Tab-separated table of C-alpha atoms in Angstrom:
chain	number	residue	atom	x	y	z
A	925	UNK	CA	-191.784	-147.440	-78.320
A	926	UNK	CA	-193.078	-149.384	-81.306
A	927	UNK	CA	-191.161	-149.902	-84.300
A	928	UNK	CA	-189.539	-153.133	-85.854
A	929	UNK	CA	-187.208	-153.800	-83.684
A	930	UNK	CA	-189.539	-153.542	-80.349
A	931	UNK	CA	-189.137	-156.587	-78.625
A	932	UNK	CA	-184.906	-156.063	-78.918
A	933	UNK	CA	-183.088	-155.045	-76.018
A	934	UNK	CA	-179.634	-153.051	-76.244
A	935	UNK	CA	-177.128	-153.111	-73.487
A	936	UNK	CA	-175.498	-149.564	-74.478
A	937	UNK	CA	-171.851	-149.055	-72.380
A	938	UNK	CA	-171.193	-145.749	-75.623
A	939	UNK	CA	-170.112	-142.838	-74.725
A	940	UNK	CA	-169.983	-139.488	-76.203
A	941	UNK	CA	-170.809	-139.759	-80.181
A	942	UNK	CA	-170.331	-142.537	-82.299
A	943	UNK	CA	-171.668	-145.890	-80.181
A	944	UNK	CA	-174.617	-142.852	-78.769
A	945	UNK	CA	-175.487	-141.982	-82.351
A	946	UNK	CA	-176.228	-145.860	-82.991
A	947	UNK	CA	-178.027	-147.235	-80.312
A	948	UNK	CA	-180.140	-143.557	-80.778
A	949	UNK	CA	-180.810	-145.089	-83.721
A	950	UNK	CA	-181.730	-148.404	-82.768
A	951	UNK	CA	-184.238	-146.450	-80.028
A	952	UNK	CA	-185.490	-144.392	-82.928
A	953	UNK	CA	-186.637	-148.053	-84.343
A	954	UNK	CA	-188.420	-149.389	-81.334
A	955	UNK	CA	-185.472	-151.418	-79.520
A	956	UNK	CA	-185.169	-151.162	-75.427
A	957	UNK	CA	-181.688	-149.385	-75.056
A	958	UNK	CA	-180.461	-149.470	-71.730
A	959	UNK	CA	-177.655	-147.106	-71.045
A	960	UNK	CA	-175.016	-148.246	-68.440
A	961	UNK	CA	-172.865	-145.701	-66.882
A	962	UNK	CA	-171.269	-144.789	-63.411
A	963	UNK	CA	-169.589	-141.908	-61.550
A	964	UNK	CA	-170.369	-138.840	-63.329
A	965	UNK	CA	-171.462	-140.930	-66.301
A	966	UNK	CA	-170.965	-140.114	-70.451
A	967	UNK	CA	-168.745	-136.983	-70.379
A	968	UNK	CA	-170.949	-136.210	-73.454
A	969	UNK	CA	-173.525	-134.914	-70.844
A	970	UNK	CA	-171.552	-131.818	-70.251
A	971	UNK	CA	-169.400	-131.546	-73.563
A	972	UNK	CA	-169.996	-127.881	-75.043
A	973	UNK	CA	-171.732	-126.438	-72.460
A	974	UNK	CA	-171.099	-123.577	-69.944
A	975	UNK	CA	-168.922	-125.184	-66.974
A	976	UNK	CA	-171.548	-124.130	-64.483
A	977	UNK	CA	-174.514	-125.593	-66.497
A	978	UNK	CA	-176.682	-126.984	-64.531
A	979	UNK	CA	-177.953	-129.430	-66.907
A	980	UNK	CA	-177.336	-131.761	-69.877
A	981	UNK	CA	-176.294	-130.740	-73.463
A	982	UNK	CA	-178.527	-130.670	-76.634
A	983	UNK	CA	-176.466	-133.148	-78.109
A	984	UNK	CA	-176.426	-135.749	-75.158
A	985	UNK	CA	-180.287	-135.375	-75.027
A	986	UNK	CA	-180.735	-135.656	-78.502
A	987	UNK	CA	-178.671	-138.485	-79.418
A	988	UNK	CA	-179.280	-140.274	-75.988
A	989	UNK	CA	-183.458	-140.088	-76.594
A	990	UNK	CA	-185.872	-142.569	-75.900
A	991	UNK	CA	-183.244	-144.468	-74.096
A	992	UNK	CA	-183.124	-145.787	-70.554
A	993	UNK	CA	-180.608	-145.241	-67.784
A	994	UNK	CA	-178.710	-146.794	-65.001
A	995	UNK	CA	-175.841	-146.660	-63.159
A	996	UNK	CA	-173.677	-150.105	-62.668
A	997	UNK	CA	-170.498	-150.077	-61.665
A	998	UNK	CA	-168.620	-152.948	-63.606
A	999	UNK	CA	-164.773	-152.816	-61.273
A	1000	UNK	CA	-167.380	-154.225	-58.352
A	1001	UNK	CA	-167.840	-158.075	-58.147
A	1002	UNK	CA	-171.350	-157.613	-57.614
A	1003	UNK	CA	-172.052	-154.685	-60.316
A	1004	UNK	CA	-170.335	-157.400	-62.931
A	1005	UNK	CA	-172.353	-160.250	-61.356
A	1006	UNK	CA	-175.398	-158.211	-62.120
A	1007	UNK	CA	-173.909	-157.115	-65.654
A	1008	UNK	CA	-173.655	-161.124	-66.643
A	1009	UNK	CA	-177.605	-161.268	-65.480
A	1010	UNK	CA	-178.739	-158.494	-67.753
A	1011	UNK	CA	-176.012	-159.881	-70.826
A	1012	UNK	CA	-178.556	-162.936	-70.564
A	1013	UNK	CA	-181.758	-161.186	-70.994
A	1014	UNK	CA	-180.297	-158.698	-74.028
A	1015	UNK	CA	-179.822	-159.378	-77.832
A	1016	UNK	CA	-177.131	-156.895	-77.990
A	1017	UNK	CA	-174.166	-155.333	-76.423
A	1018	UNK	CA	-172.766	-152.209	-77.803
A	1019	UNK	CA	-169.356	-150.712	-76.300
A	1020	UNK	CA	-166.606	-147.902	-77.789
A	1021	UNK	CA	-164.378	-148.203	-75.091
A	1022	UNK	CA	-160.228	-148.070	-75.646
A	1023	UNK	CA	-159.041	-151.225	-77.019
A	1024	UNK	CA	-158.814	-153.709	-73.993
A	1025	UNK	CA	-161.298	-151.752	-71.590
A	1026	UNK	CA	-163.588	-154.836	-71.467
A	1027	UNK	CA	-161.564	-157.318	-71.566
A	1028	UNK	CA	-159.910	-156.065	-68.472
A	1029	UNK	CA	-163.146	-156.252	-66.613
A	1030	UNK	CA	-163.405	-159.850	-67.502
A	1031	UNK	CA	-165.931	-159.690	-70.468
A	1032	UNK	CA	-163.974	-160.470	-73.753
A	1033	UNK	CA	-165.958	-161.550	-76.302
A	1034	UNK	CA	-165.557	-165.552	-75.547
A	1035	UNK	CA	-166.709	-164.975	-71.830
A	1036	UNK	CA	-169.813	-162.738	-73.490
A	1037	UNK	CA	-170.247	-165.757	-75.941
A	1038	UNK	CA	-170.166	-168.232	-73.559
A	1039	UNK	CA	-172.717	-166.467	-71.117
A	1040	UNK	CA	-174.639	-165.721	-74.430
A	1041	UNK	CA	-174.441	-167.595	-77.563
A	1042	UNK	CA	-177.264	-165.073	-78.794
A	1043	UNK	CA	-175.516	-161.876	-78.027
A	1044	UNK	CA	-174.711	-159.524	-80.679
A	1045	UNK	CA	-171.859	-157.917	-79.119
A	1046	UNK	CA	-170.900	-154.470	-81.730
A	1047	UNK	CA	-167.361	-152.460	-80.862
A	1048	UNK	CA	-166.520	-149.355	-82.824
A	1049	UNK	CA	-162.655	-148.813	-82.424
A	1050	UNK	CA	-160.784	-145.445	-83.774
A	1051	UNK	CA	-158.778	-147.954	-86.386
A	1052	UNK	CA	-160.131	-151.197	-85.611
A	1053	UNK	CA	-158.771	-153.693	-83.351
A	1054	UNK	CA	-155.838	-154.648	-85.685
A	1055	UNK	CA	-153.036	-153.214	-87.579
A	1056	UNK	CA	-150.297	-151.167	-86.477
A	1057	UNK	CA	-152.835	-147.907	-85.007
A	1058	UNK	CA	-154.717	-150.434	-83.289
A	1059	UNK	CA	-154.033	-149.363	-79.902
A	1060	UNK	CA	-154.161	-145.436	-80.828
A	1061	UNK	CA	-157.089	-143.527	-79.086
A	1062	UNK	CA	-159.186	-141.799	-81.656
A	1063	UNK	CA	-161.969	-138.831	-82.266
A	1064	UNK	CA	-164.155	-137.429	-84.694
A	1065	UNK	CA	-161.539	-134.663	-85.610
A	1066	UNK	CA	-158.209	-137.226	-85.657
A	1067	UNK	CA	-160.361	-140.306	-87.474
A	1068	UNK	CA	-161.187	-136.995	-90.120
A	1069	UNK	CA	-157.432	-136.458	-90.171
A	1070	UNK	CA	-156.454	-139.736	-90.808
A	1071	UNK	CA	-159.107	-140.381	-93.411
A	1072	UNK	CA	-158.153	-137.686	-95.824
A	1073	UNK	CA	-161.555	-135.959	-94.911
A	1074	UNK	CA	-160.150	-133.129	-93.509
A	1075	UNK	CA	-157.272	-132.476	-96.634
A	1076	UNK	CA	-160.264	-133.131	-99.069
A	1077	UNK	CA	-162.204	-130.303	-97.219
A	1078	UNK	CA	-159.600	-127.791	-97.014
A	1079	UNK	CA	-158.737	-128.000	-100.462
A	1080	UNK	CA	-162.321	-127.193	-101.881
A	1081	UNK	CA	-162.321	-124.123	-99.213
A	1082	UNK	CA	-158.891	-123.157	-99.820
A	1083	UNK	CA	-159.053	-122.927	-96.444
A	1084	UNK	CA	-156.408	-124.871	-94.461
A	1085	UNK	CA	-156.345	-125.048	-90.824
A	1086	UNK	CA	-160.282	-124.128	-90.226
A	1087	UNK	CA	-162.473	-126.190	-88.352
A	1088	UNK	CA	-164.521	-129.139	-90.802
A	1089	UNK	CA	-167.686	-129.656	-90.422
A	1090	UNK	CA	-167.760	-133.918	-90.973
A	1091	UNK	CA	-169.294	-136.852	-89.796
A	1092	UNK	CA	-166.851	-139.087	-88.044
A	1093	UNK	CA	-168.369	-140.038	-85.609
A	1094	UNK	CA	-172.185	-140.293	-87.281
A	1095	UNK	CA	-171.007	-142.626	-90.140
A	1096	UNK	CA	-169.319	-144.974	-87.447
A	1097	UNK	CA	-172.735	-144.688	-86.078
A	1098	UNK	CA	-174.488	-145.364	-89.162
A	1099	UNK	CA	-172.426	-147.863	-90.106
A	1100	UNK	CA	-172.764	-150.051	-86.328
A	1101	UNK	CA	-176.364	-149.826	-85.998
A	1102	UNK	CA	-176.436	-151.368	-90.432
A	1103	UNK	CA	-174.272	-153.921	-88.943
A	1104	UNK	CA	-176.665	-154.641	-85.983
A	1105	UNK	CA	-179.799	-155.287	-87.739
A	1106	UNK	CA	-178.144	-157.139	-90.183
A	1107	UNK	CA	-175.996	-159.293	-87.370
A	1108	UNK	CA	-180.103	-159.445	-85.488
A	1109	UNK	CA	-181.384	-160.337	-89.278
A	1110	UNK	CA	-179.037	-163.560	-89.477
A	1111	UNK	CA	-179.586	-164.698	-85.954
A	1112	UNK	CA	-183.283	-165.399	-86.816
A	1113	UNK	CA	-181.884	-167.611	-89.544
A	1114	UNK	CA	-179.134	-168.820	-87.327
A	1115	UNK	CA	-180.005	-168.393	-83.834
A	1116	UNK	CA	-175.935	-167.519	-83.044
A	1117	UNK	CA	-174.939	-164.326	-82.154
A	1118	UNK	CA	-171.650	-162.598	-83.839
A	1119	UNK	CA	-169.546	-160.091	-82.694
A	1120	UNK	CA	-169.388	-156.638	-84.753
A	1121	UNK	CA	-166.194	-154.612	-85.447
A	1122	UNK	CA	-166.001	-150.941	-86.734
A	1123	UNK	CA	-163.080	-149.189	-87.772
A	1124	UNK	CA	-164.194	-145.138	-87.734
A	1125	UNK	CA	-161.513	-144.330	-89.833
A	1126	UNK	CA	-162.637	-147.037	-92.576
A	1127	UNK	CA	-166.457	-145.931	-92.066
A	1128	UNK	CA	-165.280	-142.566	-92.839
A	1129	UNK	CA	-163.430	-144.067	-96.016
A	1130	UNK	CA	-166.595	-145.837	-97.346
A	1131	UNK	CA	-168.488	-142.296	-96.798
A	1132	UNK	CA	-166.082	-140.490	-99.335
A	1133	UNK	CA	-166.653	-142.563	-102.680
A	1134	UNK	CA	-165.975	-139.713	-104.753
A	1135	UNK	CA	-162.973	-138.607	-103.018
A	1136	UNK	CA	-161.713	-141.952	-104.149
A	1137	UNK	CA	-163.019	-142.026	-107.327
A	1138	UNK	CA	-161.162	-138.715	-108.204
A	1139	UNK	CA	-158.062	-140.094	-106.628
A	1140	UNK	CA	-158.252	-143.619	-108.714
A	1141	UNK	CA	-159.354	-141.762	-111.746
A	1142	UNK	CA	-157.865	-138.262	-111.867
A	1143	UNK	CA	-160.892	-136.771	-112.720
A	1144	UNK	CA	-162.632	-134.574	-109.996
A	1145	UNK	CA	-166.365	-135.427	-108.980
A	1146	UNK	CA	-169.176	-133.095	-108.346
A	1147	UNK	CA	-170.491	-129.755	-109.185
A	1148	UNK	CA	-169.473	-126.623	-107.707
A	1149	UNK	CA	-171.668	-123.469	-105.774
A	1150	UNK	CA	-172.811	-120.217	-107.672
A	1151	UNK	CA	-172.744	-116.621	-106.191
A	1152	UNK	CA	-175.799	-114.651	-106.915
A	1153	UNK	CA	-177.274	-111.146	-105.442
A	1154	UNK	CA	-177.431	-111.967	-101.679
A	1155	UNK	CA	-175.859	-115.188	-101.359
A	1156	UNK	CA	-175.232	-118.332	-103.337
A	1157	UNK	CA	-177.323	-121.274	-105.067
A	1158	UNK	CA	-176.265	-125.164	-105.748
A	1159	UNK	CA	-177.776	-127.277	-108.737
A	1160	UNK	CA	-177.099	-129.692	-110.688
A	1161	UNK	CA	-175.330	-129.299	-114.460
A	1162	UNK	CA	-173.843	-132.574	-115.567
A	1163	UNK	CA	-175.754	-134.495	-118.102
A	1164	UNK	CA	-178.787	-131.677	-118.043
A	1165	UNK	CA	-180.771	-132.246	-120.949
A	1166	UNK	CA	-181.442	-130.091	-123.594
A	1167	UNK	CA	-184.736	-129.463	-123.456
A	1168	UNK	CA	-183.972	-128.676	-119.328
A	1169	UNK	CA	-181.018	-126.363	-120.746
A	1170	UNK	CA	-183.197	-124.571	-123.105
A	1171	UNK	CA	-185.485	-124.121	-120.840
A	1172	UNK	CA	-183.689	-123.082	-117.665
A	1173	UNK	CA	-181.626	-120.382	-119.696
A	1174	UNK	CA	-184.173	-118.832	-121.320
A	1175	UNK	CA	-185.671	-118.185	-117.705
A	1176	UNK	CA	-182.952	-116.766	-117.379
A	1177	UNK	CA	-182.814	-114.439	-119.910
A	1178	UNK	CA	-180.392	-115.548	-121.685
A	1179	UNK	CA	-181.279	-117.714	-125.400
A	1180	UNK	CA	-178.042	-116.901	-126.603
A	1181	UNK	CA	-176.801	-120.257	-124.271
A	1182	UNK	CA	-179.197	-122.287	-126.825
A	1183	UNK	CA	-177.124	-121.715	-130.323
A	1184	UNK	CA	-173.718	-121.003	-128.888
A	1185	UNK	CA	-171.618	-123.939	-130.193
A	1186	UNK	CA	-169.871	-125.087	-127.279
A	1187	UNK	CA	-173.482	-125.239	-125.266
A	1188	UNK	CA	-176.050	-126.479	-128.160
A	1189	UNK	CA	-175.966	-130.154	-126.542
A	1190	UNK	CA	-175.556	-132.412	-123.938
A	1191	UNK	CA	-172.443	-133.426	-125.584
A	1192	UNK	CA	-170.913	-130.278	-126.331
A	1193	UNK	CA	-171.343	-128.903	-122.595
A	1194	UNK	CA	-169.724	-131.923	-121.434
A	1195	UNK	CA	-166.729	-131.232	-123.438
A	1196	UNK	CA	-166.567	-127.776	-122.331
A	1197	UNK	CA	-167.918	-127.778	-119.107
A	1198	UNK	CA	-165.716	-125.179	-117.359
A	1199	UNK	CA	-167.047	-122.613	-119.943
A	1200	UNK	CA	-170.730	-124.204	-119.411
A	1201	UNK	CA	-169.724	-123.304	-115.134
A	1202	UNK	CA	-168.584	-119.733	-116.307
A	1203	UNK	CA	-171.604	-119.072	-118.417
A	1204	UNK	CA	-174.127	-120.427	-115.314
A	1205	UNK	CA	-172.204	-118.228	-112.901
A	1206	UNK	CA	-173.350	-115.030	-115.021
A	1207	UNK	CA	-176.606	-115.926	-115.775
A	1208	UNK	CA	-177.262	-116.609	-111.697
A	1209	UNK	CA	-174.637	-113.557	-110.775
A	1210	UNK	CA	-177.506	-110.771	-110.432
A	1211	UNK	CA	-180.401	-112.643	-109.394
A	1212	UNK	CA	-181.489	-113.566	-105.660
A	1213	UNK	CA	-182.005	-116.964	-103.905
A	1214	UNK	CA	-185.766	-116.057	-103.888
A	1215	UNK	CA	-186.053	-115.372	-107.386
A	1216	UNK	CA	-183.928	-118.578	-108.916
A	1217	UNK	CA	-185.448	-120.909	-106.709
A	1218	UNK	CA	-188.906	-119.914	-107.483
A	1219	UNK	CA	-187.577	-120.552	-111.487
A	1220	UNK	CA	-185.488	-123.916	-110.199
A	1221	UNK	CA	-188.950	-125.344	-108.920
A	1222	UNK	CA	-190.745	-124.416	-112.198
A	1223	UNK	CA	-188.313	-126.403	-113.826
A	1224	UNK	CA	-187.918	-129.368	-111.349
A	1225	UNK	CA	-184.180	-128.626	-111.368
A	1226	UNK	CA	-182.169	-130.817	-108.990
A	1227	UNK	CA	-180.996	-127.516	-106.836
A	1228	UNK	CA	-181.298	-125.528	-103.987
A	1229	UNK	CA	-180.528	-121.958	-102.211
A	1230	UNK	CA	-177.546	-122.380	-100.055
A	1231	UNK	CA	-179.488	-122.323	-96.476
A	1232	UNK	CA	-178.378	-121.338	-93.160
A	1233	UNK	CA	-179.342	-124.381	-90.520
A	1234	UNK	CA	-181.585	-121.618	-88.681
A	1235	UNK	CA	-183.164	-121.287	-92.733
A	1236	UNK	CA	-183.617	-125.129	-92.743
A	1237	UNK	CA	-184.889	-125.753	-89.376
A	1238	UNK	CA	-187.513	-122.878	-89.944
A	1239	UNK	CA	-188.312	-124.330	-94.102
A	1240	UNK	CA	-191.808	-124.663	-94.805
A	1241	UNK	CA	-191.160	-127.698	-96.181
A	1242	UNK	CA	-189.259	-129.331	-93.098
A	1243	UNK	CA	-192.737	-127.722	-91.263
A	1244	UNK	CA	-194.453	-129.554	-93.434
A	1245	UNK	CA	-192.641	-133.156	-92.752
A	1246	UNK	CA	-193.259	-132.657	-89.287
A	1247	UNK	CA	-189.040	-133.097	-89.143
A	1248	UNK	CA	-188.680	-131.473	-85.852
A	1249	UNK	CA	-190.961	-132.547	-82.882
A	1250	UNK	CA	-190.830	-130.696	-79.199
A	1251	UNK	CA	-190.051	-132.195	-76.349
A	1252	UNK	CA	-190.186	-131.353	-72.645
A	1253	UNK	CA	-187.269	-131.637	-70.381
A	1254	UNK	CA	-187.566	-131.315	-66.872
A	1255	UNK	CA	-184.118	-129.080	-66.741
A	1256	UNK	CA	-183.881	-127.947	-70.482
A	1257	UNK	CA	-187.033	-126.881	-70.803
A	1258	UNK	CA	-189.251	-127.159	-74.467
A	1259	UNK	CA	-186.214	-128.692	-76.785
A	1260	UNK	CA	-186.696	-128.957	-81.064
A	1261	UNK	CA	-185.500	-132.687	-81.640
A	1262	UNK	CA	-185.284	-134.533	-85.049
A	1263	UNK	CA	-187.949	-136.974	-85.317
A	1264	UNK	CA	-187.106	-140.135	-86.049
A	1265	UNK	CA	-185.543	-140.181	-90.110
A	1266	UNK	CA	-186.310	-143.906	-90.568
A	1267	UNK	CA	-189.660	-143.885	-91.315
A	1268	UNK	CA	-191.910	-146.904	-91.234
A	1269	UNK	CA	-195.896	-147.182	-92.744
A	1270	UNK	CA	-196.400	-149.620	-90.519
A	1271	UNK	CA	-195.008	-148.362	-87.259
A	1272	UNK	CA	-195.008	-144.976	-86.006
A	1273	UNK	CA	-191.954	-143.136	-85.173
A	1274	UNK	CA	-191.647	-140.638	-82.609
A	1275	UNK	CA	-189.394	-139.071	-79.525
A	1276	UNK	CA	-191.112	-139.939	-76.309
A	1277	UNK	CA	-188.108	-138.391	-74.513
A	1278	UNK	CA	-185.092	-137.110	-74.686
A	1279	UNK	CA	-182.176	-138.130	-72.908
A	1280	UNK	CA	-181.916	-139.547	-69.623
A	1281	UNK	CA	-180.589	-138.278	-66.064
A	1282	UNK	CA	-178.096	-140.523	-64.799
A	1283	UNK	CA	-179.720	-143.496	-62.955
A	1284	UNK	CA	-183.187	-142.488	-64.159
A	1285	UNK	CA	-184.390	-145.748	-64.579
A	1286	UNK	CA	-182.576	-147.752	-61.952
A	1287	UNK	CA	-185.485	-148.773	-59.911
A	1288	UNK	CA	-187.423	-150.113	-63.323
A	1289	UNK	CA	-184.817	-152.138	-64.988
A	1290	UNK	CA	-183.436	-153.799	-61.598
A	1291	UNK	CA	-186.926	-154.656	-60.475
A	1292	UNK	CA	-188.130	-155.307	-63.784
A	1293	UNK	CA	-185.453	-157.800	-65.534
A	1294	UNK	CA	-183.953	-158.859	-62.086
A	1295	UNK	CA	-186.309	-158.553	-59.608
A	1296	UNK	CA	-183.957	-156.964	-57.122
A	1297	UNK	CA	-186.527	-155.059	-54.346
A	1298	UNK	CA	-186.171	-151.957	-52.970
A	1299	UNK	CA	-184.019	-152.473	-49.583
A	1300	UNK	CA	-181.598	-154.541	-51.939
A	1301	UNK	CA	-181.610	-151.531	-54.078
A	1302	UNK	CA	-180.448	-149.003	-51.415
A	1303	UNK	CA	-178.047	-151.797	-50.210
A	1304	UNK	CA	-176.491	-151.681	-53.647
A	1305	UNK	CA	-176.214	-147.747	-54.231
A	1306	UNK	CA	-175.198	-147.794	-50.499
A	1307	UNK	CA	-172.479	-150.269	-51.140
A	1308	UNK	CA	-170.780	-148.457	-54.553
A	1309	UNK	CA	-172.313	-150.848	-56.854
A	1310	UNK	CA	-175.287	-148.924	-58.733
């Protein structure tokens, strides 16, 4: 892989979303991730699929591409011995394990430190490694819970005790790999390595500004969805300006929005903006998707049809970006994977693969970085330790 941040390598001990969905991220941007596991490896591998699937899940392959794999197991003298060679050779260790789980095996972050005064060594933790919740296991759904994400949802749906759709464990992600590059950044100016600490139910926090601001303020944030002929539409009515309103309702069919009082201006729709929300949701009530989006894109109006993920995946427009690449799996077949979303004009950014089989690149790395031959390979998988 090329990218800005080839010539990196990631030692990546994540499992199932949030540490996965970082170091994928860090992959998507040229670094060498190598994934450690052992056993039966990231449970993610087999998490929403059939029990007699015979294979890996979309999500492990996609959020586990252009990474390498091996197998090291880290309760073996020898598997940690051969851990502390590869800490030496990396620029950064990434781990989501329980609170403790390292530390255990001997690797707290003075003893990575002292092996590696270069290492950026990155944790996400459910609630961060102090405070009362500190020792409390944590997922996606319970981080939502505890974040007010899931409250905030339910009251716009009116719909308590559904399943959210959120993003626990992708803005933990998001927020680990920022912290990388900028921990990798100020190493170059430093040359000392730092240790990272994310808290997934404060990432969650920082990803719901105006939750807070309509908490802090008392005034809600954001606009709302209209119904129309065969499903609904979103846009954007705050603050549109008059020439945009005169325009966009007379489109519509209907100029009597342009002289009524309470809509003639910017100003006066602001102070009556339920009745400006009423008056949109006629106007758009008898009209399809395909017909006010082909009068939205006339007008350059911030807005959009509602779209199933099927309608997005299949957009012209995502066509057009080249969004989704395929990829070849030797179990899974052709898979549709998001190309990389960072994108660079000086580098180019692609999927050579998706996610690894367990151990797939055992042979590689342990030759590679630490020279270990062949017979001292068997000897090792023989003996428990890879």
């Amino acid at each position: 892989m090329t990218g800005p941040l080839s010539g990196f390598r990631v030692l990546d001990l994540t499992h199932v979303l949030n540490g996965p969905f970082a170091t994928m991220l860090l992959a998507h941007m040229g670094a060498e991730v190598i994934k450690v596991e052992f056993g039966e490896g990231d449970r993610y591998r087999h998490s929403w699929m059939p029990p007699d699937a015979g294979r890996d899940g979309y999500e492990f392959l996609a959020v586990n591409a252009n990474k390498k794999c091996i197998t090291l197991n880290l309760k073996k003298e020898r598997g940690r011995e051969l851990f502390e060679k590869l800490l030496v050779q990396s620029d950064v260790l990434v781990e989501n394990f329980s609170p403790g789980v390292l530390e255990r095996l001997g690797f707290s972050y003075e003893r990575l430190k002292a092996l590696n005064p270069r290492l950026i060594y990155a944790t996400a933790r459910g609630y961060g490694e102090t405070g009362p919740l500190s020792h409390m296991r944590a997922f996606a759904p319970t981080v939502m819970a505890s974040a007010g994400w899931t409250d905030t949802a339910w009251k716009f749906s009116e719909a308590p005790g559904t399943k959210v759709l959120g993003i626990g464990d992708e803005a933990t992600g998001v927020s680990l790999a920022l912290g990388i590059c900028a921990a990798l950044l100020g190493r170059e100016r430093t040359g000392k390595g730092t240790k990272i600490e994310i808290s997934m139910q404060e990432a969650m926090l920082g990803f719901m500004i105006s939750t807070l601001h309509t908490l802090f303020e008392g005034q809600p944030v954001g606009g709302r969805y209209f119904e129309c002929a065969d499903g609904w539409v979103s846009f954007h009515l705050p603050d549109m300006a008059d020439e945009l309103w005169n325009s966009l309702v007379t489109a519509l069919g209907h100029e009597e929005a342009i002289t009524d009082p309470r809509f003639e201006s910017k100003a006066a729709r602001r102070r009556n903006f339920p009745q400006v929300q009423e008056k949109v949701a006629e106007m758009v009530r008898d009209h399809s998707r395909e017909y006010l989006w082909d009068i939205f894109k006339r007008h350059r109006l911030a807005s959009c049809p509602v779209l199933s993920i099927a309608e997005v995946v299949a957009s012209e427009h995502i066509k057009a970006r080249g969004a989704f690449v395929d990829v070849e799996h030797p179990q899974a077949g052709t898979l549709q994977l998001l190309r990389p979303w960072i994108r660079f004009s000086e580098h180019t950014s692609a999927i050579d693969h998706a996610g690894p089989a367990i151990g797939e690149h055992n042979s590689e790395v342990y030759r590679d970085l630490l020279g270990i031959v062949d017979d001292e390979l068997q000897q090792l998988k023989n003996d428990g330790v890879i």
